[in-house]
């Protein structure tokens, strides 16, 4: 087959050979472009995603530092208060007092708390603030959907850290 092509090419006039050669080079260049262009675009997109993820990582690192700084500041006067008092006062200040149904100490450094039909978002904020301000962390939780949308019945066990 290659011999046939060589024979055909050799039978062309010099001007035709030049034209066929140029057409062959253009065809090969077009094929290479069509083959490698998607690879170059994919590489460019991957590099862009890496740059975005690097920026996200830097942002998360700054946020982590801020959270660590805020988490280190705790209300030390309340650290020695009984857990029942902390829960009562804090649930009142976060407008969860109407939903607080039970508040029972479980030893010196733990407390069991029960909420009924509490707004879920407020309950989560309550837990985050308890940890950051008073060093109380969630050790056990049972959450059930309440009748009203966006509310839950919650049975929580909180433990004082650093005690």
PDB file of C-alpha atoms in Angstrom:
ATOM      1  CA  UNK A   1       0.000   0.000   0.000  1.00  0.00           C
ATOM      2  CA  UNK A   2       2.807   2.392   0.836  1.00  0.00           C
ATOM      3  CA  UNK A   3       4.488   1.464  -2.414  1.00  0.00           C
ATOM      4  CA  UNK A   4       1.275   2.393  -4.246  1.00  0.00           C
ATOM      5  CA  UNK A   5       1.216   5.769  -2.518  1.00  0.00           C
ATOM      6  CA  UNK A   6       4.863   6.411  -3.377  1.00  0.00           C
ATOM      7  CA  UNK A   7       4.237   5.486  -6.977  1.00  0.00           C
ATOM      8  CA  UNK A   8       1.175   7.758  -7.120  1.00  0.00           C
ATOM      9  CA  UNK A   9       3.054  10.624  -5.457  1.00  0.00           C
ATOM     10  CA  UNK A  10       6.040  10.166  -7.793  1.00  0.00           C
ATOM     11  CA  UNK A  11       3.718  10.382 -10.789  1.00  0.00           C
ATOM     12  CA  UNK A  12       2.543  13.870  -9.788  1.00  0.00           C
ATOM     13  CA  UNK A  13       4.061  17.041 -11.188  1.00  0.00           C
ATOM     14  CA  UNK A  14       6.353  19.049  -8.857  1.00  0.00           C
ATOM     15  CA  UNK A  15       3.684  21.660  -8.227  1.00  0.00           C
ATOM     16  CA  UNK A  16       1.101  18.964  -7.364  1.00  0.00           C
ATOM     17  CA  UNK A  17       3.610  17.227  -5.062  1.00  0.00           C
ATOM     18  CA  UNK A  18       4.141  20.515  -3.224  1.00  0.00           C
ATOM     19  CA  UNK A  19       0.385  21.046  -2.893  1.00  0.00           C
ATOM     20  CA  UNK A  20      -0.203  17.467  -1.626  1.00  0.00           C
ATOM     21  CA  UNK A  21       2.704  17.808   0.850  1.00  0.00           C
ATOM     22  CA  UNK A  22       1.315  21.072   2.241  1.00  0.00           C
ATOM     23  CA  UNK A  23      -2.160  19.548   2.496  1.00  0.00           C
ATOM     24  CA  UNK A  24      -0.719  16.528   4.336  1.00  0.00           C
ATOM     25  CA  UNK A  25       1.126  18.767   6.829  1.00  0.00           C
ATOM     26  CA  UNK A  26      -2.034  20.851   7.426  1.00  0.00           C
ATOM     27  CA  UNK A  27      -4.082  17.672   7.884  1.00  0.00           C
ATOM     28  CA  UNK A  28      -1.606  16.213  10.388  1.00  0.00           C
ATOM     29  CA  UNK A  29      -1.461  19.545  12.276  1.00  0.00           C
ATOM     30  CA  UNK A  30      -5.282  19.719  12.406  1.00  0.00           C
ATOM     31  CA  UNK A  31      -5.496  16.147  13.675  1.00  0.00           C
ATOM     32  CA  UNK A  32      -2.889  16.835  16.352  1.00  0.00           C
ATOM     33  CA  UNK A  33      -4.735  19.994  17.398  1.00  0.00           C
ATOM     34  CA  UNK A  34      -8.059  18.142  17.629  1.00  0.00           C
ATOM     35  CA  UNK A  35      -6.373  15.377  19.601  1.00  0.00           C
ATOM     36  CA  UNK A  36      -4.440  17.502  22.110  1.00  0.00           C
ATOM     37  CA  UNK A  37      -6.665  20.572  22.491  1.00  0.00           C
ATOM     38  CA  UNK A  38      -9.134  18.834  24.892  1.00  0.00           C
ATOM     39  CA  UNK A  39      -6.195  17.621  26.963  1.00  0.00           C
ATOM     40  CA  UNK A  40      -4.819  21.148  27.257  1.00  0.00           C
ATOM     41  CA  UNK A  41      -8.233  22.497  28.265  1.00  0.00           C
ATOM     42  CA  UNK A  42      -8.670  19.742  30.862  1.00  0.00           C
ATOM     43  CA  UNK A  43      -5.221  20.515  32.277  1.00  0.00           C
ATOM     44  CA  UNK A  44      -6.066  24.205  32.450  1.00  0.00           C
ATOM     45  CA  UNK A  45      -9.360  23.482  34.244  1.00  0.00           C
ATOM     46  CA  UNK A  46      -7.579  21.175  36.698  1.00  0.00           C
ATOM     47  CA  UNK A  47      -4.981  23.854  37.446  1.00  0.00           C
ATOM     48  CA  UNK A  48      -7.776  26.370  38.022  1.00  0.00           C
ATOM     49  CA  UNK A  49      -9.545  23.974  40.413  1.00  0.00           C
ATOM     50  CA  UNK A  50      -6.289  23.402  42.299  1.00  0.00           C
ATOM     51  CA  UNK A  51      -5.860  27.165  42.669  1.00  0.00           C
ATOM     52  CA  UNK A  52      -9.457  27.509  43.935  1.00  0.00           C
ATOM     53  CA  UNK A  53      -9.016  24.631  46.401  1.00  0.00           C
ATOM     54  CA  UNK A  54      -5.754  26.148  47.620  1.00  0.00           C
ATOM     55  CA  UNK A  55      -7.563  29.420  48.230  1.00  0.00           C
ATOM     56  CA  UNK A  56     -10.389  27.554  50.019  1.00  0.00           C
ATOM     57  CA  UNK A  57      -7.823  25.784  52.175  1.00  0.00           C
ATOM     58  CA  UNK A  58      -6.215  29.086  53.128  1.00  0.00           C
ATOM     59  CA  UNK A  59      -9.646  30.504  54.015  1.00  0.00           C
ATOM     60  CA  UNK A  60     -10.427  27.457  56.146  1.00  0.00           C
ATOM     61  CA  UNK A  61      -7.063  27.802  57.868  1.00  0.00           C
ATOM     62  CA  UNK A  62      -7.883  31.401  58.803  1.00  0.00           C
ATOM     63  CA  UNK A  63     -11.357  30.370  59.966  1.00  0.00           C
ATOM     64  CA  UNK A  64      -9.842  27.567  62.033  1.00  0.00           C
ATOM     65  CA  UNK A  65      -7.548  30.055  63.746  1.00  0.00           C
ATOM     66  CA  UNK A  66     -10.505  32.315  64.494  1.00  0.00           C
ATOM     67  CA  UNK A  67     -12.553  29.432  65.873  1.00  0.00           C
ATOM     68  CA  UNK A  68      -9.649  28.292  68.010  1.00  0.00           C
ATOM     69  CA  UNK A  69      -9.234  31.819  69.333  1.00  0.00           C
ATOM     70  CA  UNK A  70     -12.946  32.097  70.128  1.00  0.00           C
ATOM     71  CA  UNK A  71     -13.109  28.603  71.607  1.00  0.00           C
ATOM     72  CA  UNK A  72     -10.301  29.448  73.990  1.00  0.00           C
ATOM     73  CA  UNK A  73     -12.318  32.278  75.555  1.00  0.00           C
ATOM     74  CA  UNK A  74     -14.730  30.794  78.027  1.00  0.00           C
ATOM     75  CA  UNK A  75     -16.766  32.278  80.787  1.00  0.00           C
ATOM     76  CA  UNK A  76     -14.561  31.246  83.706  1.00  0.00           C
ATOM     77  CA  UNK A  77     -16.979  32.518  86.348  1.00  0.00           C
ATOM     78  CA  UNK A  78     -19.585  30.111  85.019  1.00  0.00           C
ATOM     79  CA  UNK A  79     -17.091  27.240  84.896  1.00  0.00           C
ATOM     80  CA  UNK A  80     -17.621  26.644  88.602  1.00  0.00           C
ATOM     81  CA  UNK A  81     -21.399  27.152  88.524  1.00  0.00           C
ATOM     82  CA  UNK A  82     -23.622  24.098  88.841  1.00  0.00           C
ATOM     83  CA  UNK A  83     -24.558  22.709  85.435  1.00  0.00           C
ATOM     84  CA  UNK A  84     -28.280  23.019  86.208  1.00  0.00           C
ATOM     85  CA  UNK A  85     -27.858  26.769  86.727  1.00  0.00           C
ATOM     86  CA  UNK A  86     -25.832  27.155  83.527  1.00  0.00           C
ATOM     87  CA  UNK A  87     -28.473  25.314  81.495  1.00  0.00           C
ATOM     88  CA  UNK A  88     -31.373  27.255  83.056  1.00  0.00           C
ATOM     89  CA  UNK A  89     -29.762  30.645  82.507  1.00  0.00           C
ATOM     90  CA  UNK A  90     -28.476  29.889  79.050  1.00  0.00           C
ATOM     91  CA  UNK A  91     -31.732  28.368  77.807  1.00  0.00           C
ATOM     92  CA  UNK A  92     -33.533  31.516  78.987  1.00  0.00           C
ATOM     93  CA  UNK A  93     -31.083  33.818  77.215  1.00  0.00           C
ATOM     94  CA  UNK A  94     -31.359  31.802  73.978  1.00  0.00           C
ATOM     95  CA  UNK A  95     -35.179  31.651  74.126  1.00  0.00           C
ATOM     96  CA  UNK A  96     -35.208  27.878  74.545  1.00  0.00           C
ATOM     97  CA  UNK A  97     -36.578  27.934  78.114  1.00  0.00           C
ATOM     98  CA  UNK A  98     -40.191  27.215  77.034  1.00  0.00           C
ATOM     99  CA  UNK A  99     -38.986  24.032  75.326  1.00  0.00           C
ATOM    100  CA  UNK A 100     -36.781  22.820  78.197  1.00  0.00           C
ATOM    101  CA  UNK A 101     -38.708  20.042  79.949  1.00  0.00           C
ATOM    102  CA  UNK A 102     -36.054  18.376  82.071  1.00  0.00           C
ATOM    103  CA  UNK A 103     -32.662  19.323  83.400  1.00  0.00           C
ATOM    104  CA  UNK A 104     -31.057  16.606  85.546  1.00  0.00           C
ATOM    105  CA  UNK A 105     -27.445  16.413  86.793  1.00  0.00           C
ATOM    106  CA  UNK A 106     -25.572  13.203  85.982  1.00  0.00           C
ATOM    107  CA  UNK A 107     -22.651  13.318  88.404  1.00  0.00           C
ATOM    108  CA  UNK A 108     -20.521  16.421  88.946  1.00  0.00           C
ATOM    109  CA  UNK A 109     -19.512  17.053  85.332  1.00  0.00           C
ATOM    110  CA  UNK A 110     -22.475  15.898  83.249  1.00  0.00           C
ATOM    111  CA  UNK A 111     -26.117  16.801  82.828  1.00  0.00           C
ATOM    112  CA  UNK A 112     -29.086  15.293  81.001  1.00  0.00           C
ATOM    113  CA  UNK A 113     -31.335  17.794  79.256  1.00  0.00           C
ATOM    114  CA  UNK A 114     -34.670  17.204  77.523  1.00  0.00           C
ATOM    115  CA  UNK A 115     -36.301  19.582  75.063  1.00  0.00           C
ATOM    116  CA  UNK A 116     -39.723  19.131  73.477  1.00  0.00           C
ATOM    117  CA  UNK A 117     -40.709  20.714  70.144  1.00  0.00           C
ATOM    118  CA  UNK A 118     -37.589  22.906  70.207  1.00  0.00           C
ATOM    119  CA  UNK A 119     -36.623  24.788  67.031  1.00  0.00           C
ATOM    120  CA  UNK A 120     -33.788  22.741  65.550  1.00  0.00           C
ATOM    121  CA  UNK A 121     -31.670  25.699  64.437  1.00  0.00           C
ATOM    122  CA  UNK A 122     -31.892  27.371  67.830  1.00  0.00           C
ATOM    123  CA  UNK A 123     -31.011  24.090  69.548  1.00  0.00           C
ATOM    124  CA  UNK A 124     -27.877  23.697  67.416  1.00  0.00           C
ATOM    125  CA  UNK A 125     -26.859  27.306  68.136  1.00  0.00           C
ATOM    126  CA  UNK A 126     -27.481  26.609  71.838  1.00  0.00           C
ATOM    127  CA  UNK A 127     -25.130  23.598  71.757  1.00  0.00           C
ATOM    128  CA  UNK A 128     -22.409  25.490  69.896  1.00  0.00           C
ATOM    129  CA  UNK A 129     -22.577  28.386  72.361  1.00  0.00           C
ATOM    130  CA  UNK A 130     -22.579  26.050  75.366  1.00  0.00           C
ATOM    131  CA  UNK A 131     -19.363  24.521  74.136  1.00  0.00           C
ATOM    132  CA  UNK A 132     -17.627  27.768  73.246  1.00  0.00           C
ATOM    133  CA  UNK A 133     -18.730  29.763  76.311  1.00  0.00           C
ATOM    134  CA  UNK A 134     -19.045  27.151  79.024  1.00  0.00           C
ATOM    135  CA  UNK A 135     -16.991  24.165  77.895  1.00  0.00           C
ATOM    136  CA  UNK A 136     -20.001  21.826  77.765  1.00  0.00           C
ATOM    137  CA  UNK A 137     -19.787  19.262  74.968  1.00  0.00           C
ATOM    138  CA  UNK A 138     -22.411  16.895  73.675  1.00  0.00           C
ATOM    139  CA  UNK A 139     -21.620  13.304  74.612  1.00  0.00           C
ATOM    140  CA  UNK A 140     -24.945  11.683  73.698  1.00  0.00           C
ATOM    141  CA  UNK A 141     -28.004  12.828  71.784  1.00  0.00           C
ATOM    142  CA  UNK A 142     -31.336  11.419  70.707  1.00  0.00           C
ATOM    143  CA  UNK A 143     -33.308  13.606  68.320  1.00  0.00           C
ATOM    144  CA  UNK A 144     -36.785  12.905  67.011  1.00  0.00           C
ATOM    145  CA  UNK A 145     -38.843  14.982  64.635  1.00  0.00           C
ATOM    146  CA  UNK A 146     -41.615  16.859  66.439  1.00  0.00           C
ATOM    147  CA  UNK A 147     -45.066  17.513  64.976  1.00  0.00           C
ATOM    148  CA  UNK A 148     -44.271  21.091  63.918  1.00  0.00           C
ATOM    149  CA  UNK A 149     -41.939  21.423  60.949  1.00  0.00           C
ATOM    150  CA  UNK A 150     -38.423  22.495  61.928  1.00  0.00           C
ATOM    151  CA  UNK A 151     -38.768  21.336  65.528  1.00  0.00           C
ATOM    152  CA  UNK A 152     -37.360  18.336  67.368  1.00  0.00           C
ATOM    153  CA  UNK A 153     -37.699  16.472  70.613  1.00  0.00           C
ATOM    154  CA  UNK A 154     -34.203  16.090  72.012  1.00  0.00           C
ATOM    155  CA  UNK A 155     -32.671  14.142  74.847  1.00  0.00           C
ATOM    156  CA  UNK A 156     -29.080  15.327  75.354  1.00  0.00           C
ATOM    157  CA  UNK A 157     -26.226  14.485  77.669  1.00  0.00           C
ATOM    158  CA  UNK A 158     -23.678  17.272  78.060  1.00  0.00           C
ATOM    159  CA  UNK A 159     -20.278  16.911  79.742  1.00  0.00           C
ATOM    160  CA  UNK A 160     -18.091  19.696  81.115  1.00  0.00           C
ATOM    161  CA  UNK A 161     -14.628  19.620  79.520  1.00  0.00           C
ATOM    162  CA  UNK A 162     -11.499  20.579  81.340  1.00  0.00           C
ATOM    163  CA  UNK A 163     -12.954  19.601  84.671  1.00  0.00           C
TER     164      UNK A 163
END
